[in-house]
mmCIF file of C-alpha atoms in Angstrom:
data_model
loop_
_atom_site.group_PDB
_atom_site.id
_atom_site.type_symbol
_atom_site.label_atom_id
_atom_site.label_comp_id
_atom_site.label_asym_id
_atom_site.label_seq_id
_atom_site.Cartn_x
_atom_site.Cartn_y
_atom_site.Cartn_z
ATOM 1 C CA UNK A 3 -21.282 23.110 4.214
ATOM 2 C CA UNK A 4 -18.155 21.196 5.184
ATOM 3 C CA UNK A 5 -16.680 22.291 8.508
ATOM 4 C CA UNK A 6 -12.882 22.287 8.187
ATOM 5 C CA UNK A 7 -10.224 22.959 10.790
ATOM 6 C CA UNK A 8 -6.436 23.065 10.664
ATOM 7 C CA UNK A 9 -4.375 20.601 12.712
ATOM 8 C CA UNK A 10 -0.809 21.722 13.378
ATOM 9 C CA UNK A 11 1.471 19.145 15.056
ATOM 10 C CA UNK A 12 4.658 20.651 16.434
ATOM 11 C CA UNK A 13 7.739 19.430 18.246
ATOM 12 C CA UNK A 14 10.548 21.839 19.107
ATOM 13 C CA UNK A 15 9.616 24.301 16.343
ATOM 14 C CA UNK A 16 9.839 27.366 18.585
ATOM 15 C CA UNK A 17 11.618 29.426 15.913
ATOM 16 C CA UNK A 18 8.984 28.895 13.206
ATOM 17 C CA UNK A 19 5.690 27.826 14.770
ATOM 18 C CA UNK A 20 4.621 31.397 15.648
ATOM 19 C CA UNK A 21 4.831 32.572 12.039
ATOM 20 C CA UNK A 22 3.033 29.431 10.845
ATOM 21 C CA UNK A 23 0.188 30.063 13.318
ATOM 22 C CA UNK A 24 -0.149 33.683 12.162
ATOM 23 C CA UNK A 25 -0.314 32.514 8.557
ATOM 24 C CA UNK A 26 -2.975 29.920 9.338
ATOM 25 C CA UNK A 27 -5.131 32.329 11.372
ATOM 26 C CA UNK A 28 -5.192 34.679 8.383
ATOM 27 C CA UNK A 29 -7.259 32.035 6.583
ATOM 28 C CA UNK A 30 -9.054 30.158 9.356
ATOM 29 C CA UNK A 31 -9.710 30.763 13.059
ATOM 30 C CA UNK A 32 -10.309 27.036 13.524
ATOM 31 C CA UNK A 33 -6.810 25.916 14.456
ATOM 32 C CA UNK A 34 -5.807 23.025 16.707
ATOM 33 C CA UNK A 35 -2.137 22.925 17.698
ATOM 34 C CA UNK A 36 -0.732 19.702 19.127
ATOM 35 C CA UNK A 37 2.443 20.291 21.126
ATOM 36 C CA UNK A 38 4.067 16.871 21.046
ATOM 37 C CA UNK A 39 6.182 17.198 24.181
ATOM 38 C CA UNK A 40 8.365 20.105 23.046
ATOM 39 C CA UNK A 41 11.388 20.905 25.225
ATOM 40 C CA UNK A 42 12.356 24.259 23.637
ATOM 41 C CA UNK A 43 10.435 27.548 23.861
ATOM 42 C CA UNK A 44 7.454 26.263 21.816
ATOM 43 C CA UNK A 45 5.182 26.402 24.875
ATOM 44 C CA UNK A 46 6.108 30.044 25.421
ATOM 45 C CA UNK A 47 5.344 30.909 21.797
ATOM 46 C CA UNK A 48 1.970 29.152 21.942
ATOM 47 C CA UNK A 49 0.928 31.253 24.940
ATOM 48 C CA UNK A 50 1.058 34.289 22.650
ATOM 49 C CA UNK A 51 -2.069 32.907 20.943
ATOM 50 C CA UNK A 52 -4.631 32.433 23.740
ATOM 51 C CA UNK A 53 -7.509 31.982 21.261
ATOM 52 C CA UNK A 54 -5.869 28.922 19.692
ATOM 53 C CA UNK A 55 -6.866 25.481 20.968
ATOM 54 C CA UNK A 56 -3.698 23.704 22.152
ATOM 55 C CA UNK A 57 -3.350 20.018 22.997
ATOM 56 C CA UNK A 58 -0.258 19.101 24.992
ATOM 57 C CA UNK A 59 1.493 15.735 25.122
ATOM 58 C CA UNK A 60 3.523 15.256 28.292
ATOM 59 C CA UNK A 61 6.287 13.630 26.231
ATOM 60 C CA UNK A 62 7.193 13.254 22.577
ATOM 61 C CA UNK A 63 4.994 10.533 21.079
ATOM 62 C CA UNK A 64 5.637 11.069 17.361
ATOM 63 C CA UNK A 65 4.052 12.984 14.496
ATOM 64 C CA UNK A 66 1.423 10.325 13.825
ATOM 65 C CA UNK A 67 0.294 10.286 17.450
ATOM 66 C CA UNK A 68 0.116 14.103 17.458
ATOM 67 C CA UNK A 69 -2.020 14.118 14.330
ATOM 68 C CA UNK A 70 -4.390 11.502 15.750
ATOM 69 C CA UNK A 71 -4.819 13.592 18.925
ATOM 70 C CA UNK A 72 -5.714 16.576 16.757
ATOM 71 C CA UNK A 73 -8.110 14.542 14.601
ATOM 72 C CA UNK A 74 -9.901 13.105 17.633
ATOM 73 C CA UNK A 75 -10.397 16.565 19.140
ATOM 74 C CA UNK A 76 -11.539 18.026 15.820
ATOM 75 C CA UNK A 77 -14.146 15.308 15.336
ATOM 76 C CA UNK A 78 -15.324 15.610 18.935
ATOM 77 C CA UNK A 79 -16.125 19.313 18.501
ATOM 78 C CA UNK A 80 -17.958 18.821 15.238
ATOM 79 C CA UNK A 81 -15.519 19.308 12.372
ATOM 80 C CA UNK A 82 -15.880 17.243 9.189
ATOM 81 C CA UNK A 83 -12.362 17.647 7.821
ATOM 82 C CA UNK A 84 -8.894 18.519 9.039
ATOM 83 C CA UNK A 85 -6.080 20.078 7.038
ATOM 84 C CA UNK A 86 -2.619 19.222 8.351
ATOM 85 C CA UNK A 87 0.286 21.592 7.871
ATOM 86 C CA UNK A 88 3.868 21.293 9.124
ATOM 87 C CA UNK A 89 5.189 23.658 11.792
ATOM 88 C CA UNK A 90 8.663 24.107 10.263
ATOM 89 C CA UNK A 91 7.571 26.815 7.792
ATOM 90 C CA UNK A 92 8.002 24.608 4.737
ATOM 91 C CA UNK A 93 4.328 24.870 3.734
ATOM 92 C CA UNK A 94 2.634 28.130 2.808
ATOM 93 C CA UNK A 95 -0.514 28.832 4.813
ATOM 94 C CA UNK A 96 -1.715 30.996 1.905
ATOM 95 C CA UNK A 97 -2.395 27.730 0.040
ATOM 96 C CA UNK A 98 -4.901 26.436 2.605
ATOM 97 C CA UNK A 99 -7.815 27.701 0.431
ATOM 98 C CA UNK A 100 -6.652 25.303 -2.321
ATOM 99 C CA UNK A 101 -7.367 22.336 -0.042
ATOM 100 C CA UNK A 102 -10.683 23.785 1.154
ATOM 101 C CA UNK A 103 -11.852 24.311 -2.432
ATOM 102 C CA UNK A 104 -10.777 20.792 -3.438
ATOM 103 C CA UNK A 105 -12.768 19.238 -0.601
ATOM 104 C CA UNK A 106 -15.914 21.080 -1.661
ATOM 105 C CA UNK A 107 -15.689 19.282 -5.010
ATOM 106 C CA UNK A 108 -15.065 15.798 -3.566
ATOM 107 C CA UNK A 109 -15.814 15.571 0.184
ATOM 108 C CA UNK A 110 -14.910 11.847 0.312
ATOM 109 C CA UNK A 111 -11.325 12.269 -0.852
ATOM 110 C CA UNK A 112 -8.031 12.656 0.947
ATOM 111 C CA UNK A 113 -6.068 15.472 -0.687
ATOM 112 C CA UNK A 114 -2.279 15.345 -0.600
ATOM 113 C CA UNK A 115 0.034 18.197 -1.495
ATOM 114 C CA UNK A 116 2.153 17.798 -4.611
ATOM 115 C CA UNK A 117 5.210 19.916 -3.920
ATOM 116 C CA UNK A 118 6.877 22.409 -6.189
ATOM 117 C CA UNK A 119 10.136 22.625 -4.260
ATOM 118 C CA UNK A 120 11.870 25.975 -3.808
ATOM 119 C CA UNK A 121 15.351 25.845 -2.352
ATOM 120 C CA UNK A 122 18.042 23.205 -2.151
ATOM 121 C CA UNK A 123 16.764 19.646 -1.691
ATOM 122 C CA UNK A 124 19.212 16.807 -1.083
ATOM 123 C CA UNK A 125 19.243 14.176 -3.820
ATOM 124 C CA UNK A 126 18.809 11.499 -1.166
ATOM 125 C CA UNK A 127 15.526 13.096 -0.133
ATOM 126 C CA UNK A 128 14.287 13.243 -3.733
ATOM 127 C CA UNK A 129 15.275 9.611 -4.275
ATOM 128 C CA UNK A 130 13.522 8.487 -1.097
ATOM 129 C CA UNK A 131 10.359 10.279 -2.199
ATOM 130 C CA UNK A 132 10.426 8.595 -5.620
ATOM 131 C CA UNK A 133 10.961 5.180 -4.052
ATOM 132 C CA UNK A 134 8.049 5.783 -1.682
ATOM 133 C CA UNK A 135 5.796 6.897 -4.555
ATOM 134 C CA UNK A 136 6.643 3.734 -6.511
ATOM 135 C CA UNK A 137 5.965 1.322 -3.673
ATOM 136 C CA UNK A 138 2.764 3.130 -2.771
ATOM 137 C CA UNK A 139 1.533 2.803 -6.350
ATOM 138 C CA UNK A 140 2.508 -0.875 -6.509
ATOM 139 C CA UNK A 141 0.856 -1.828 -3.234
ATOM 140 C CA UNK A 142 -2.216 0.398 -3.246
ATOM 141 C CA UNK A 143 -3.179 0.469 -6.912
ATOM 142 C CA UNK A 144 -3.511 4.264 -6.558
ATOM 143 C CA UNK A 145 -1.130 6.872 -7.919
ATOM 144 C CA UNK A 146 0.017 10.038 -6.163
ATOM 145 C CA UNK A 147 2.894 12.280 -7.294
ATOM 146 C CA UNK A 148 4.089 13.049 -3.746
ATOM 147 C CA UNK A 149 3.164 10.539 -1.054
ATOM 148 C CA UNK A 150 5.536 12.060 1.528
ATOM 149 C CA UNK A 151 4.053 15.568 1.647
ATOM 150 C CA UNK A 152 2.549 16.448 5.035
ATOM 151 C CA UNK A 153 0.267 19.220 3.724
ATOM 152 C CA UNK A 154 -3.001 17.289 3.451
ATOM 153 C CA UNK A 155 -6.755 17.389 3.925
ATOM 154 C CA UNK A 156 -8.482 14.428 5.604
ATOM 155 C CA UNK A 157 -12.190 13.533 5.987
ATOM 156 C CA UNK A 158 -12.460 12.861 9.711
ATOM 157 C CA UNK A 159 -15.153 10.203 9.415
ATOM 158 C CA UNK A 160 -12.796 8.140 7.259
ATOM 159 C CA UNK A 161 -9.945 8.624 9.751
ATOM 160 C CA UNK A 162 -12.248 7.441 12.539
ATOM 161 C CA UNK A 163 -13.144 4.348 10.538
ATOM 162 C CA UNK A 164 -9.562 3.379 9.666
ATOM 163 C CA UNK A 165 -7.562 1.156 12.014
ATOM 164 C CA UNK A 166 -4.375 3.229 12.365
ATOM 165 C CA UNK A 167 -1.534 2.109 14.623
ATOM 166 C CA UNK A 168 1.614 3.992 13.602
ATOM 167 C CA UNK A 169 2.783 6.923 15.701
ATOM 168 C CA UNK A 170 5.708 8.355 13.768
ATOM 169 C CA UNK A 171 6.389 9.423 10.179
ATOM 170 C CA UNK A 172 5.232 6.015 8.962
ATOM 171 C CA UNK A 173 1.713 7.097 9.948
ATOM 172 C CA UNK A 174 1.485 9.203 6.791
ATOM 173 C CA UNK A 175 2.142 6.111 4.662
ATOM 174 C CA UNK A 176 -0.211 3.926 6.703
ATOM 175 C CA UNK A 177 -3.173 6.279 6.449
ATOM 176 C CA UNK A 178 -2.867 6.645 2.665
ATOM 177 C CA UNK A 179 -2.429 2.915 2.045
ATOM 178 C CA UNK A 180 -5.347 1.836 4.204
ATOM 179 C CA UNK A 181 -7.566 4.578 2.794
ATOM 180 C CA UNK A 182 -6.744 3.368 -0.720
ATOM 181 C CA UNK A 183 -7.572 -0.225 0.248
ATOM 182 C CA UNK A 184 -10.899 1.003 1.637
ATOM 183 C CA UNK A 185 -11.672 2.608 -1.707
ATOM 184 C CA UNK A 186 -11.308 6.243 -0.652
ATOM 185 C CA UNK A 187 -10.297 8.647 -3.446
ATOM 186 C CA UNK A 188 -6.771 10.039 -3.123
ATOM 187 C CA UNK A 189 -6.073 13.230 -5.053
ATOM 188 C CA UNK A 190 -3.106 15.614 -5.368
ATOM 189 C CA UNK A 191 -3.196 19.365 -4.804
ATOM 190 C CA UNK A 192 -0.316 21.337 -6.400
ATOM 191 C CA UNK A 193 1.381 23.484 -3.765
ATOM 192 C CA UNK A 194 4.706 25.133 -2.910
ATOM 193 C CA UNK A 195 7.298 23.862 -0.452
ATOM 194 C CA UNK A 196 10.029 26.178 0.827
ATOM 195 C CA UNK A 197 13.317 24.545 1.770
ATOM 196 C CA UNK A 198 15.255 26.781 4.121
ATOM 197 C CA UNK A 199 19.083 26.709 4.253
ATOM 198 C CA UNK A 200 20.387 23.781 6.348
ATOM 199 C CA UNK A 201 21.392 26.054 9.244
ATOM 200 C CA UNK A 202 17.796 27.353 9.523
ATOM 201 C CA UNK A 203 15.994 24.105 8.830
ATOM 202 C CA UNK A 204 14.438 22.131 11.689
ATOM 203 C CA UNK A 205 13.645 18.527 10.846
ATOM 204 C CA UNK A 206 12.906 15.699 13.251
ATOM 205 C CA UNK A 207 12.976 13.055 10.545
ATOM 206 C CA UNK A 208 15.711 10.581 11.473
ATOM 207 C CA UNK A 209 17.011 9.249 8.157
ATOM 208 C CA UNK A 210 17.980 5.783 9.388
ATOM 209 C CA UNK A 211 15.366 5.020 12.033
ATOM 210 C CA UNK A 212 12.373 6.573 10.286
ATOM 211 C CA UNK A 213 13.377 5.201 6.882
ATOM 212 C CA UNK A 214 13.551 1.730 8.410
ATOM 213 C CA UNK A 215 10.100 2.206 9.911
ATOM 214 C CA UNK A 216 8.661 3.200 6.534
ATOM 215 C CA UNK A 217 10.482 0.376 4.736
ATOM 216 C CA UNK A 218 9.185 -2.148 7.265
ATOM 217 C CA UNK A 219 5.650 -0.868 6.716
ATOM 218 C CA UNK A 220 5.920 -1.105 2.935
ATOM 219 C CA UNK A 221 7.218 -4.677 3.306
ATOM 220 C CA UNK A 222 4.264 -5.579 5.517
ATOM 221 C CA UNK A 223 1.804 -3.995 3.080
ATOM 222 C CA UNK A 224 3.440 -5.829 0.167
ATOM 223 C CA UNK A 225 2.846 -9.158 1.884
ATOM 224 C CA UNK A 226 -0.775 -8.297 2.735
ATOM 225 C CA UNK A 227 -1.514 -6.917 -0.724
ATOM 226 C CA UNK A 228 -0.061 -9.710 -2.819
ATOM 227 C CA UNK A 229 -0.074 -12.872 -0.729
ATOM 228 C CA UNK A 230 -3.299 -12.742 1.281
ATOM 229 C CA UNK A 231 -6.990 -12.720 0.279
ATOM 230 C CA UNK A 232 -8.439 -9.283 -0.433
ATOM 231 C CA UNK A 233 -10.897 -9.769 2.436
ATOM 232 C CA UNK A 234 -7.951 -9.745 4.826
ATOM 233 C CA UNK A 235 -7.156 -6.166 3.793
ATOM 234 C CA UNK A 236 -10.665 -5.075 4.759
ATOM 235 C CA UNK A 237 -10.334 -6.658 8.202
ATOM 236 C CA UNK A 238 -6.937 -5.024 8.754
ATOM 237 C CA UNK A 239 -8.102 -1.557 7.678
ATOM 238 C CA UNK A 240 -11.573 -1.217 9.167
ATOM 239 C CA UNK A 241 -12.020 -0.297 12.838
ATOM 240 C CA UNK A 242 -15.490 -1.822 12.863
ATOM 241 C CA UNK A 243 -13.846 -5.272 12.931
ATOM 242 C CA UNK A 244 -11.732 -4.494 16.005
ATOM 243 C CA UNK A 245 -14.001 -6.195 18.564
ATOM 244 C CA UNK A 246 -14.671 -9.304 16.465
ATOM 245 C CA UNK A 247 -12.829 -12.504 17.563
ATOM 246 C CA UNK A 248 -9.962 -13.632 15.336
ATOM 247 C CA UNK A 249 -11.694 -16.879 14.384
ATOM 248 C CA UNK A 250 -14.745 -14.974 13.196
ATOM 249 C CA UNK A 251 -12.554 -12.566 11.212
ATOM 250 C CA UNK A 252 -10.899 -15.484 9.421
ATOM 251 C CA UNK A 253 -14.336 -16.960 8.769
ATOM 252 C CA UNK A 254 -15.385 -13.692 7.137
ATOM 253 C CA UNK A 255 -12.217 -13.644 5.013
ATOM 254 C CA UNK A 256 -12.813 -17.242 3.931
ATOM 255 C CA UNK A 257 -16.457 -16.555 3.127
ATOM 256 C CA UNK A 258 -15.475 -13.510 1.094
ATOM 257 C CA UNK A 259 -12.898 -15.561 -0.823
ATOM 258 C CA UNK A 260 -15.373 -18.370 -1.581
ATOM 259 C CA UNK A 261 -18.049 -15.896 -2.607
ATOM 260 C CA UNK A 262 -15.660 -14.194 -5.008
ATOM 261 C CA UNK A 263 -14.649 -17.558 -6.454
ATOM 262 C CA UNK A 264 -18.251 -18.585 -7.121
ATOM 263 C CA UNK A 265 -19.693 -15.201 -8.107
ATOM 264 C CA UNK A 266 -16.854 -14.367 -10.507
ATOM 265 C CA UNK A 267 -16.143 -17.711 -12.162
ATOM 266 C CA UNK A 268 -14.239 -16.336 -15.128
ATOM 267 C CA UNK A 269 -12.025 -14.077 -13.019
ATOM 268 C CA UNK A 270 -11.336 -16.823 -10.498
ATOM 269 C CA UNK A 271 -10.642 -19.515 -13.093
ATOM 270 C CA UNK A 272 -8.330 -17.134 -14.972
ATOM 271 C CA UNK A 273 -6.478 -16.553 -11.689
ATOM 272 C CA UNK A 274 -6.068 -20.287 -11.133
ATOM 273 C CA UNK A 275 -4.964 -20.817 -14.719
ATOM 274 C CA UNK A 276 -2.471 -17.952 -14.538
ATOM 275 C CA UNK A 277 -0.991 -19.258 -11.286
ATOM 276 C CA UNK A 278 -0.604 -22.805 -12.613
ATOM 277 C CA UNK A 279 0.970 -21.527 -15.822
ATOM 278 C CA UNK A 280 3.481 -19.317 -14.009
ATOM 279 C CA UNK A 281 4.220 -22.102 -11.524
ATOM 280 C CA UNK A 282 5.472 -24.310 -14.376
ATOM 281 C CA UNK A 283 7.273 -21.679 -16.434
ATOM 282 C CA UNK A 284 11.099 -22.006 -16.408
ATOM 283 C CA UNK A 285 11.613 -19.144 -13.968
ATOM 284 C CA UNK A 286 12.714 -21.097 -10.899
ATOM 285 C CA UNK A 287 12.566 -19.035 -7.728
ATOM 286 C CA UNK A 288 10.358 -16.311 -9.181
ATOM 287 C CA UNK A 289 7.082 -18.153 -9.802
ATOM 288 C CA UNK A 290 5.200 -16.902 -6.757
ATOM 289 C CA UNK A 291 6.291 -13.285 -7.104
ATOM 290 C CA UNK A 292 5.566 -13.316 -10.854
ATOM 291 C CA UNK A 293 2.128 -14.845 -10.339
ATOM 292 C CA UNK A 294 1.041 -12.273 -7.788
ATOM 293 C CA UNK A 295 2.365 -9.270 -9.734
ATOM 294 C CA UNK A 296 0.746 -10.448 -12.974
ATOM 295 C CA UNK A 297 -2.544 -11.168 -11.223
ATOM 296 C CA UNK A 298 -2.528 -7.717 -9.682
ATOM 297 C CA UNK A 299 -1.877 -5.966 -12.988
ATOM 298 C CA UNK A 300 -4.574 -8.056 -14.703
ATOM 299 C CA UNK A 301 -7.014 -7.399 -11.823
ATOM 300 C CA UNK A 302 -7.334 -11.093 -11.052
ATOM 301 C CA UNK A 303 -7.529 -12.846 -7.685
ATOM 302 C CA UNK A 304 -3.961 -12.592 -6.354
ATOM 303 C CA UNK A 305 -4.415 -15.088 -3.536
ATOM 304 C CA UNK A 306 -5.820 -17.730 -5.902
ATOM 305 C CA UNK A 307 -2.953 -17.126 -8.325
ATOM 306 C CA UNK A 308 -0.352 -17.445 -5.555
ATOM 307 C CA UNK A 309 -1.859 -20.661 -4.191
ATOM 308 C CA UNK A 310 -2.087 -22.289 -7.628
ATOM 309 C CA UNK A 311 1.451 -21.177 -8.556
ATOM 310 C CA UNK A 312 2.668 -23.637 -5.943
ATOM 311 C CA UNK A 313 1.774 -26.473 -8.297
ATOM 312 C CA UNK A 314 5.509 -27.014 -8.625
ATOM 313 C CA UNK A 315 6.069 -28.110 -5.028
ATOM 314 C CA UNK A 316 9.062 -30.430 -4.381
ATOM 315 C CA UNK A 317 7.281 -33.778 -4.862
ATOM 316 C CA UNK A 318 5.827 -32.717 -8.214
ATOM 317 C CA UNK A 319 8.858 -30.912 -9.673
ATOM 318 C CA UNK A 320 10.518 -34.093 -11.072
ATOM 319 C CA UNK A 321 7.327 -35.023 -12.934
ATOM 320 C CA UNK A 322 6.982 -31.482 -14.350
ATOM 321 C CA UNK A 323 10.626 -31.551 -15.405
ATOM 322 C CA UNK A 324 10.203 -34.954 -17.052
ATOM 323 C CA UNK A 325 7.041 -33.853 -18.922
ATOM 324 C CA UNK A 326 8.790 -30.697 -20.144
ATOM 325 C CA UNK A 327 11.685 -32.741 -21.559
ATOM 326 C CA UNK A 328 9.326 -35.151 -23.339
ATOM 327 C CA UNK A 329 7.387 -32.267 -24.899
ATOM 328 C CA UNK A 330 10.580 -30.399 -25.760
ATOM 329 C CA UNK A 331 12.053 -33.473 -27.451
ATOM 330 C CA UNK A 332 8.912 -33.771 -29.540
ATOM 331 C CA UNK A 333 9.073 -30.098 -30.538
ATOM 332 C CA UNK A 334 12.697 -30.377 -31.637
ATOM 333 C CA UNK A 335 12.797 -33.867 -33.147
ATOM 334 C CA UNK A 336 9.180 -34.744 -33.943
ATOM 335 C CA UNK A 337 9.104 -37.919 -31.845
ATOM 336 C CA UNK A 338 8.103 -38.800 -28.313
ATOM 337 C CA UNK A 339 10.831 -40.143 -26.053
ATOM 338 C CA UNK A 340 9.331 -41.415 -22.813
ATOM 339 C CA UNK A 341 12.609 -42.908 -21.631
ATOM 340 C CA UNK A 342 15.213 -40.143 -21.956
ATOM 341 C CA UNK A 343 18.699 -40.775 -20.678
ATOM 342 C CA UNK A 344 19.111 -38.448 -17.694
ATOM 343 C CA UNK A 345 22.450 -38.025 -15.972
ATOM 344 C CA UNK A 346 23.245 -35.485 -13.279
ATOM 345 C CA UNK A 347 21.072 -33.103 -11.285
ATOM 346 C CA UNK A 348 18.049 -31.350 -12.750
ATOM 347 C CA UNK A 349 20.055 -28.146 -13.070
ATOM 348 C CA UNK A 350 22.771 -29.948 -14.997
ATOM 349 C CA UNK A 351 20.255 -31.702 -17.267
ATOM 350 C CA UNK A 352 18.420 -28.393 -17.870
ATOM 351 C CA UNK A 353 21.721 -26.818 -18.901
ATOM 352 C CA UNK A 354 22.651 -29.765 -21.171
ATOM 353 C CA UNK A 355 19.245 -29.874 -22.864
ATOM 354 C CA UNK A 356 18.278 -26.242 -22.344
ATOM 355 C CA UNK A 357 16.284 -25.773 -25.557
ATOM 356 C CA UNK A 358 14.167 -28.871 -25.028
ATOM 357 C CA UNK A 359 13.568 -28.114 -21.362
ATOM 358 C CA UNK A 360 12.859 -24.394 -21.898
ATOM 359 C CA UNK A 361 10.372 -24.695 -24.759
ATOM 360 C CA UNK A 362 8.857 -27.872 -23.353
ATOM 361 C CA UNK A 363 8.226 -26.035 -20.053
ATOM 362 C CA UNK A 364 6.514 -23.160 -21.861
ATOM 363 C CA UNK A 365 4.192 -25.462 -23.831
ATOM 364 C CA UNK A 366 3.449 -27.510 -20.714
ATOM 365 C CA UNK A 367 2.763 -24.346 -18.698
ATOM 366 C CA UNK A 368 0.302 -23.045 -21.287
ATOM 367 C CA UNK A 369 -1.462 -26.399 -21.531
ATOM 368 C CA UNK A 370 -1.726 -26.932 -17.769
ATOM 369 C CA UNK A 371 -2.808 -23.332 -17.183
ATOM 370 C CA UNK A 372 -5.529 -23.610 -19.812
ATOM 371 C CA UNK A 373 -6.690 -26.984 -18.492
ATOM 372 C CA UNK A 374 -6.651 -25.876 -14.853
ATOM 373 C CA UNK A 375 -8.464 -22.650 -15.605
ATOM 374 C CA UNK A 376 -11.089 -24.421 -17.714
ATOM 375 C CA UNK A 377 -11.683 -27.085 -15.071
ATOM 376 C CA UNK A 378 -12.040 -24.404 -12.385
ATOM 377 C CA UNK A 379 -14.500 -22.435 -14.525
ATOM 378 C CA UNK A 380 -16.668 -25.491 -15.182
ATOM 379 C CA UNK A 381 -16.634 -26.364 -11.464
ATOM 380 C CA UNK A 382 -17.670 -22.840 -10.469
ATOM 381 C CA UNK A 383 -20.469 -22.858 -13.043
ATOM 382 C CA UNK A 384 -21.735 -26.189 -11.714
ATOM 383 C CA UNK A 385 -21.731 -24.797 -8.175
ATOM 384 C CA UNK A 386 -23.729 -21.825 -9.437
ATOM 385 C CA UNK A 387 -26.280 -24.153 -10.986
ATOM 386 C CA UNK A 388 -26.856 -25.874 -7.657
ATOM 387 C CA UNK A 389 -26.719 -22.767 -5.452
ATOM 388 C CA UNK A 390 -28.406 -20.364 -7.863
ATOM 389 C CA UNK A 391 -26.664 -17.827 -10.103
ATOM 390 C CA UNK A 392 -24.708 -15.250 -8.148
ATOM 391 C CA UNK A 393 -23.760 -13.234 -11.201
ATOM 392 C CA UNK A 394 -20.449 -12.706 -12.918
ATOM 393 C CA UNK A 395 -19.880 -9.183 -11.491
#
């Protein structure tokens, strides 16, 4: 049987935390309250519940830090899972059994509340939630309808394994993203969220500062997801790599990349071919971004695609441009002109002979991508012949 406790982080919620505690205790006696340096009468309210385990921070350290304190204590005393619930009265404790039942079905998963909102919700809040959901989907490959909901159920062994560094509201994004990268299932649980009138609502979310923290984190995850080898994500997420020297970590990432290249020759060669093709396409300034997004959607090797998309580096660009014009001239006029009259900058010439340059670039991109991918595939197959087949998994 899964042992589950409730972790309740609170900061200056003296008006609501007592009712939340009563609601929780009606469903579970296993409650851990983390008072994150409250300066109101929260401490006084908590003393009304002597049977409840309370952890006190001597100063406000942030919601993420409070949750981690609760998780560490819960794991230390033998619990397998922790359900987090907010102390502002927004979540209904009567819905705790929904999370307990869900965990019995899939003990490995993190369950995140999917809110049915009751009360007035600012449009800015709804928009921010939608933006967060989109970026989470893009960068994790997983889909959740409500990534910002704090009513959740976590497997504590997974939390212990994850390398988590954020202490504030960005923690709730970090834990979901890294769990997704580690392959943990993420599943929604429909629940109700009550939005009190503004004069009764207590929120410590600072729209500017906390939004910037979350945006910074999404930007960092975007870079790691799309521009670095997949092995790097494992090193960043997994606590078991914490004591390994940096040079050894990079060696592991490199080894993982090479192994993937050799063991999945078709996937790797398709990634190289895609990157080379996109690098030549007439989409100046967007080649790298396009290559990585396409590779991700096609489940190819993003890092290989990004590296090969840089085929059009400055020294090679004039030759690519020249080849595109020669091919384009042939497509339009049926003859090869190896000595075209070129006057002006490349941008001016591209504008003057747009059709030839555009269609010539597309044909050249397809040809180079096919040739590069084929050459990479043959090379990988030859390596397999010498090293022994590693499979095409």
